[in-house]
């Protein structure tokens, strides 16, 4: 996925899948090198003046900027004496920049966009403002889907509003399925069998493109088998976790996913190193019969050789009729503790993440709304979205709401585990137990 047509969604998918590898490694570097965050809470609530906003820079940023400019103009019109200054910051270096802002209130913005798995870490750093009261009083919040709200919540308190969400489903080649007289799989066993049948009859194709570094493509296999990444210790909302990746059910899911690496589907020598973008590139370029991709993968696939030759269905679960739970990625908008304009900043946050803005961001950028009613409206107009919306509504899940998750992600604990298994260096039991130990160390830190 190197062409300019694909770069916007390559970049978006790194956010939606959360910052794997380089992006989170940058976050760890920022955490390690920056001074520890001081308590920069402000007790001021000025009702006029300048508000500063940092949003993520898209590869093709003009459509996003147009939507935001309209929302800001409306906000300034409704709030006399206010001025809003919006800066678009690079995604790749956002971790250092945001961490520095937490430590320097004078240069800090009032409102930021951030990846939804960053919430717990930013709360631990003392950077985000608890807006539970305002969120609860916000009429629109009742339509925000539960998984999106969970991604904002740490210790029972709410630290922002969701901006968009992304989720994965199963893309399949209609021409290949017709030629081989195949039907879309309705269970996980059928999915694996179908992948291997495609490979056996079309040796030029991967049956289902999979990747050893594609953690968010593997998670549905773990979740659908009744396993989990981690379990919460103590009462719900405690935000203290212990690894569960080595549980019996999680191991079933790991076995199911890793069974797809081999000459009978996606050879380990090639596919073990792949991440999510690589699997989408394989599908888009016509080299795979199926792929697990997001709503955000659409533009990349449309720009490839399979345009007009594919459909999407929810990724099947273990039992017929079940949908495999999928990770709900996306971005949130939050207010910094250091703001001297609390009321205005929260009002602005609600404008930037509200229904009208989300609807326009979908039209402009393809960002899937987090409001169930708005999402339902856009799905009615665009049938392509229906499998993704059904997945979000029926079975979406989130990663542990722990600051330790960033370290687990950055240390590539799960990709390493999958790669050890598919390379034959470790069996499932040993690899999952070793991964669980590393996860527990990160959670305890």
XYZ file of C-alpha atoms in Angstrom:
445
model
C 0.000 0.000 0.000
C 2.445 2.584 -1.184
C 0.481 4.474 -3.824
C -0.982 7.876 -3.121
C -4.465 6.439 -3.568
C -3.935 4.165 -0.587
C -1.884 6.317 1.724
C -4.780 8.043 3.460
C -6.278 4.743 4.489
C -2.918 3.219 5.279
C -2.444 6.093 7.697
C -5.987 5.877 9.023
C -5.724 2.156 9.616
C -2.653 2.663 11.781
C -4.803 4.828 13.992
C -7.822 2.613 13.906
C -5.726 -0.409 14.694
C -4.024 1.677 17.323
C -0.390 2.673 17.128
C 1.451 -0.573 16.615
C 5.253 -0.687 16.474
C 6.734 2.652 15.421
C 3.883 4.826 16.600
C 3.693 3.363 20.075
C 7.437 3.046 20.317
C 7.472 6.796 19.783
C 5.015 7.037 22.662
C 7.276 5.035 24.945
C 10.240 7.153 23.980
C 8.265 10.240 24.873
C 7.266 8.761 28.207
C 10.811 7.743 29.000
C 12.516 10.992 27.994
C 10.026 13.664 28.974
C 9.909 14.979 32.520
C 7.256 13.344 34.644
C 3.928 15.053 34.279
C 3.185 17.620 36.956
C -0.324 18.388 38.145
C -1.205 21.246 35.834
C -4.903 21.402 36.652
C -6.401 24.839 36.219
C -9.106 26.342 38.430
C -9.888 29.105 35.915
C -12.981 29.052 33.709
C -12.751 32.105 31.481
C -15.834 32.711 29.348
C -14.091 34.375 26.400
C -10.716 34.441 24.644
C -8.739 32.067 22.436
C -9.174 28.298 22.430
C -6.500 26.109 20.871
C -7.246 22.740 19.272
C -4.888 20.011 18.054
C -6.309 17.533 15.566
C -4.551 14.809 13.582
C -3.228 15.654 10.136
C -4.669 13.336 7.473
C -2.741 12.553 4.311
C -5.581 14.227 2.425
C -6.507 16.797 5.041
C -8.514 19.311 2.987
C -11.940 17.589 3.370
C -11.449 17.204 7.132
C -10.323 20.833 7.482
C -13.394 22.045 5.597
C -15.745 20.200 7.990
C -13.867 21.428 11.064
C -13.741 25.016 9.765
C -17.546 24.988 9.393
C -18.008 23.611 12.912
C -15.591 26.192 14.379
C -17.309 29.066 12.552
C -20.633 27.985 14.037
C -19.105 27.740 17.510
C -17.526 31.205 17.302
C -20.833 32.667 16.128
C -22.653 31.177 19.121
C -19.953 32.246 21.616
C -19.254 35.976 21.475
C -15.702 36.983 22.232
C -14.196 33.590 21.429
C -11.627 32.636 18.833
C -10.658 29.077 17.965
C -7.236 28.240 16.567
C -6.947 24.752 15.048
C -3.573 23.112 14.364
C -3.164 19.779 12.571
C -0.346 17.726 14.057
C 1.489 14.757 12.499
C 0.196 11.414 13.719
C 3.656 9.840 13.777
C 5.047 12.279 16.363
C 1.862 13.005 18.273
C 2.957 11.082 21.379
C 5.934 13.343 22.092
C 3.989 16.497 21.274
C 0.992 15.648 23.456
C 3.193 14.493 26.351
C 5.099 17.778 26.149
C 1.803 19.682 26.215
C 0.832 17.896 29.435
C 4.023 19.249 30.982
C 3.783 22.810 29.635
C 0.355 24.417 30.123
C 1.460 27.669 28.474
C 1.961 25.971 25.109
C -0.770 23.364 25.551
C -4.009 23.285 23.569
C -7.403 23.231 25.246
C -8.770 20.341 23.147
C -6.976 17.414 21.483
C -7.798 14.486 19.231
C -6.276 11.209 20.410
C -6.382 7.482 19.663
C -8.995 5.720 21.750
C -6.531 3.231 23.257
C -4.457 6.162 24.533
C -7.144 7.174 27.051
C -5.887 5.253 30.083
C -2.278 6.306 29.527
C -3.166 9.978 29.132
C -5.307 9.841 32.262
C -2.429 8.266 34.171
C -0.161 11.040 32.863
C -2.593 13.547 34.366
C -3.304 15.242 31.064
C -7.027 14.747 30.438
C -9.903 16.475 32.195
C -12.680 14.432 33.817
C -15.857 15.635 32.058
C -18.210 12.989 33.478
C -20.740 15.591 34.663
C -20.916 17.421 31.339
C -20.970 14.164 29.373
C -23.883 12.894 31.423
C -25.816 16.111 30.822
C -25.121 16.097 27.072
C -28.302 14.988 25.344
C -26.461 13.447 22.402
C -24.447 11.148 24.660
C -27.391 8.750 25.012
C -26.897 7.700 21.376
C -23.161 6.972 21.670
C -22.539 3.256 21.340
C -21.388 1.475 24.523
C -17.991 0.387 23.183
C -17.128 3.952 22.172
C -18.154 5.160 25.633
C -16.049 2.421 27.238
C -13.008 3.720 25.349
C -13.478 7.091 27.112
C -13.914 5.665 30.583
C -11.211 5.101 33.194
C -12.094 4.262 36.783
C -15.748 5.033 36.104
C -14.977 8.589 34.933
C -15.369 9.956 31.400
C -12.442 11.717 29.722
C -13.712 12.969 26.377
C -16.100 12.202 23.532
C -15.678 9.794 20.610
C -15.014 11.264 17.158
C -15.246 8.175 14.954
C -15.016 4.407 15.171
C -13.666 1.675 12.905
C -14.260 -2.056 12.890
C -13.360 -5.069 10.733
C -15.353 -7.596 8.728
C -14.669 -10.232 6.052
C -13.950 -9.113 2.484
C -14.275 -11.854 -0.125
C -13.771 -12.099 -3.880
C -17.110 -12.646 -5.622
C -15.431 -13.817 -8.853
C -13.307 -16.421 -7.064
C -16.246 -17.664 -5.005
C -18.365 -18.002 -8.170
C -15.629 -19.843 -10.088
C -15.069 -22.296 -7.222
C -18.779 -22.595 -6.368
C -18.251 -21.321 -2.808
C -20.629 -19.613 -0.393
C -19.569 -16.982 2.169
C -18.574 -18.863 5.360
C -21.040 -18.808 8.247
C -18.816 -20.314 10.978
C -15.152 -20.063 11.915
C -14.544 -23.677 10.853
C -16.129 -22.910 7.469
C -13.931 -19.824 7.162
C -10.766 -21.854 7.695
C -11.951 -24.653 5.379
C -12.945 -22.156 2.679
C -9.564 -20.435 2.895
C -7.760 -23.742 2.429
C -10.065 -24.805 -0.421
C -9.311 -21.587 -2.314
C -5.584 -22.147 -1.854
C -5.798 -25.789 -2.953
C -7.674 -24.932 -6.146
C -6.005 -21.607 -6.882
C -2.341 -21.909 -5.917
C -1.746 -18.339 -7.133
C -3.941 -17.032 -4.282
C -3.774 -16.907 -0.511
C -7.115 -18.268 0.702
C -7.442 -15.793 3.578
C -4.675 -13.200 3.868
C -3.451 -13.231 7.493
C -0.528 -11.604 9.247
C 1.605 -12.582 12.219
C 1.786 -8.906 13.179
C -1.931 -8.310 12.510
C -3.043 -8.354 16.138
C -6.432 -6.787 15.452
C -7.174 -9.377 12.791
C -6.374 -12.150 15.269
C -8.415 -10.825 18.198
C -11.821 -11.936 16.787
C -10.602 -15.552 16.820
C -9.665 -15.269 20.500
C -12.868 -13.495 21.508
C -15.203 -15.739 19.491
C -13.787 -18.811 21.241
C -14.673 -17.327 24.620
C -11.156 -16.142 25.378
C -9.885 -12.695 26.212
C -6.680 -10.696 26.245
C -6.949 -9.851 29.929
C -9.463 -9.920 32.747
C -10.239 -7.143 35.166
C -9.153 -7.733 38.743
C -11.495 -6.815 41.553
C -14.687 -4.903 40.915
C -15.717 -3.750 37.431
C -14.180 -0.385 36.601
C -11.120 -0.947 38.783
C -8.928 -0.750 35.649
C -6.535 -3.306 37.134
C -5.916 -6.218 34.803
C -4.215 -9.571 34.621
C -3.420 -11.404 31.393
C -5.883 -14.010 30.144
C -4.215 -14.787 26.814
C -3.033 -18.136 28.234
C -6.502 -19.308 29.285
C -7.871 -22.462 27.636
C -10.429 -20.555 25.559
C -7.932 -17.933 24.441
C -5.565 -20.732 23.401
C -8.367 -22.227 21.258
C -8.635 -18.912 19.419
C -4.869 -18.622 19.017
C -4.778 -22.154 17.575
C -7.580 -21.326 15.144
C -5.830 -18.176 13.898
C -2.368 -19.690 13.647
C -3.760 -22.704 11.753
C -4.119 -20.307 8.810
C -0.332 -19.932 8.469
C 1.014 -22.603 6.191
C 1.397 -23.638 2.588
C -2.281 -24.643 2.580
C -3.383 -20.997 3.032
C -0.843 -18.226 3.750
C 2.761 -19.510 4.013
C 4.436 -18.558 7.284
C 7.659 -17.579 5.509
C 5.708 -14.786 3.813
C 2.742 -14.038 6.062
C 4.332 -14.224 9.534
C 5.764 -10.709 9.126
C 2.608 -9.131 7.709
C 0.563 -6.498 9.493
C -2.960 -5.410 8.652
C -1.971 -3.161 5.762
C -0.078 -6.021 4.119
C -3.138 -8.277 4.177
C -5.281 -5.533 2.620
C -2.643 -4.916 -0.036
C -2.618 -8.644 -0.864
C -6.406 -8.612 -1.266
C -6.550 -5.311 -3.177
C -3.851 -6.464 -5.598
C -5.768 -9.633 -6.402
C -3.521 -12.072 -4.523
C -6.026 -13.284 -1.902
C -9.506 -14.737 -1.942
C -10.439 -13.194 1.417
C -9.145 -10.651 3.912
C -10.162 -9.260 7.287
C -10.418 -5.526 6.670
C -12.028 -2.448 8.113
C -14.638 -0.050 6.824
C -11.593 2.219 6.523
C -9.969 -0.244 4.056
C -12.560 0.480 1.391
C -10.676 3.172 -0.526
C -7.532 1.056 -0.709
C -9.472 -1.912 -2.079
C -11.435 0.237 -4.527
C -8.116 1.550 -5.866
C -6.853 -2.000 -6.475
C -7.418 -4.738 -9.029
C -10.484 -6.210 -7.299
C -12.722 -3.162 -7.663
C -16.244 -4.391 -8.417
C -15.297 -7.998 -7.621
C -15.777 -8.185 -3.867
C -18.388 -8.118 -1.124
C -18.254 -7.887 2.663
C -19.961 -9.961 5.367
C -19.478 -9.964 9.142
C -16.606 -12.201 10.222
C -18.308 -15.411 11.383
C -18.059 -16.688 14.926
C -17.733 -20.248 16.182
C -21.451 -21.046 15.931
C -23.586 -20.509 12.835
C -25.271 -17.127 13.037
C -22.713 -15.686 15.460
C -20.559 -12.707 14.543
C -16.968 -12.833 15.760
C -16.355 -9.894 18.120
C -14.149 -7.281 16.472
C -11.968 -4.567 17.948
C -13.627 -1.146 17.860
C -10.819 1.266 17.124
C -11.069 4.961 16.433
C -10.327 8.374 17.822
C -11.648 10.505 20.664
C -11.556 14.200 21.493
C -10.599 15.352 24.990
C -10.076 18.499 27.052
C -6.759 19.073 28.797
C -6.700 19.585 32.564
C -4.670 22.744 32.049
C -7.375 24.583 30.111
C -8.371 27.962 31.531
C -11.646 27.807 29.550
C -13.298 24.674 30.939
C -16.911 25.465 29.980
C -16.017 26.754 26.528
C -13.611 23.879 25.892
C -16.261 21.282 26.735
C -18.779 23.118 24.542
C -16.251 23.097 21.713
C -15.539 19.398 22.251
C -19.260 18.689 21.922
C -19.408 20.750 18.725
C -16.419 18.983 17.183
C -17.641 15.508 18.096
C -21.392 16.117 17.799
C -23.836 14.465 15.436
C -23.724 17.149 12.756
C -19.928 17.135 12.588
C -19.702 13.324 12.615
C -22.217 13.099 9.779
C -20.168 15.562 7.717
C -16.885 13.793 8.568
C -18.386 10.560 7.259
C -19.373 12.253 3.996
C -15.967 13.911 3.674
C -13.595 11.243 5.003
C -15.546 8.004 5.438
C -15.132 8.158 9.240
C -17.811 5.912 10.743
C -20.008 7.803 13.264
C -20.101 6.737 16.917
C -23.749 7.738 17.366
C -25.955 4.717 16.708
C -28.737 6.767 15.107
C -26.394 8.674 12.760
C -24.578 5.439 11.896
C -27.894 3.791 11.112
C -28.771 6.647 8.759
C -25.522 6.429 6.791
C -25.778 2.619 6.581
C -29.254 2.951 5.091
C -27.819 5.113 2.329
C -24.697 2.973 1.822
C -25.286 -0.813 1.957
C -21.507 -1.429 2.050
C -21.513 -0.301 5.686
C -24.150 -2.758 6.910
C -21.772 -5.639 7.857
C -19.594 -3.206 9.823
C -22.533 -1.572 11.570
C -23.994 -4.983 12.437
C -20.623 -6.029 13.881
C -20.399 -2.830 15.942
C -23.947 -3.193 17.201
C -23.754 -6.922 17.962
C -20.259 -7.788 19.092
C -17.660 -5.012 19.152
C -15.029 -5.182 21.908
C -12.180 -3.051 23.195
C -8.702 -3.633 24.568
C -8.017 -3.409 28.328
C -8.495 0.175 29.538
C -5.074 0.169 31.173
C -1.992 2.366 30.763
C -0.099 -0.933 30.467
C -1.721 -1.635 27.106
C 0.515 0.935 25.372
C 3.600 -0.920 26.628
C 2.169 -4.298 25.551
C 1.477 -2.839 22.110
C 4.869 -1.140 21.821
C 6.769 -4.235 22.948
C 4.943 -6.222 20.227
C 4.022 -8.864 22.806
C 1.148 -10.371 20.810
C 2.768 -10.212 17.333
C 5.861 -11.882 18.815
C 3.654 -14.585 20.320
C 1.935 -15.309 17.000
C 5.219 -15.294 15.096
C 6.831 -17.697 17.574
C 3.948 -20.119 17.053
C 3.714 -19.973 13.250
C 7.502 -20.273 12.898
C 7.459 -23.414 15.055
C 9.775 -21.914 17.686
C 7.165 -22.389 20.443
C 3.907 -24.269 20.826
C 0.671 -22.452 21.648
C 0.791 -23.239 25.372
C 4.361 -22.016 25.866
C 3.992 -18.921 23.671
C 0.756 -17.787 25.334
C 2.150 -18.316 28.842
C 5.280 -16.316 27.955
C 3.126 -13.554 26.472
C 0.899 -13.534 29.571
C 3.944 -13.036 31.790
C 5.056 -10.015 29.739
C 1.527 -8.593 29.770
C 1.271 -8.926 33.550
C 4.578 -7.110 33.966
C 3.237 -4.237 31.831
C -0.071 -4.106 33.719
C 1.730 -4.034 37.074
C 4.011 -1.195 35.994
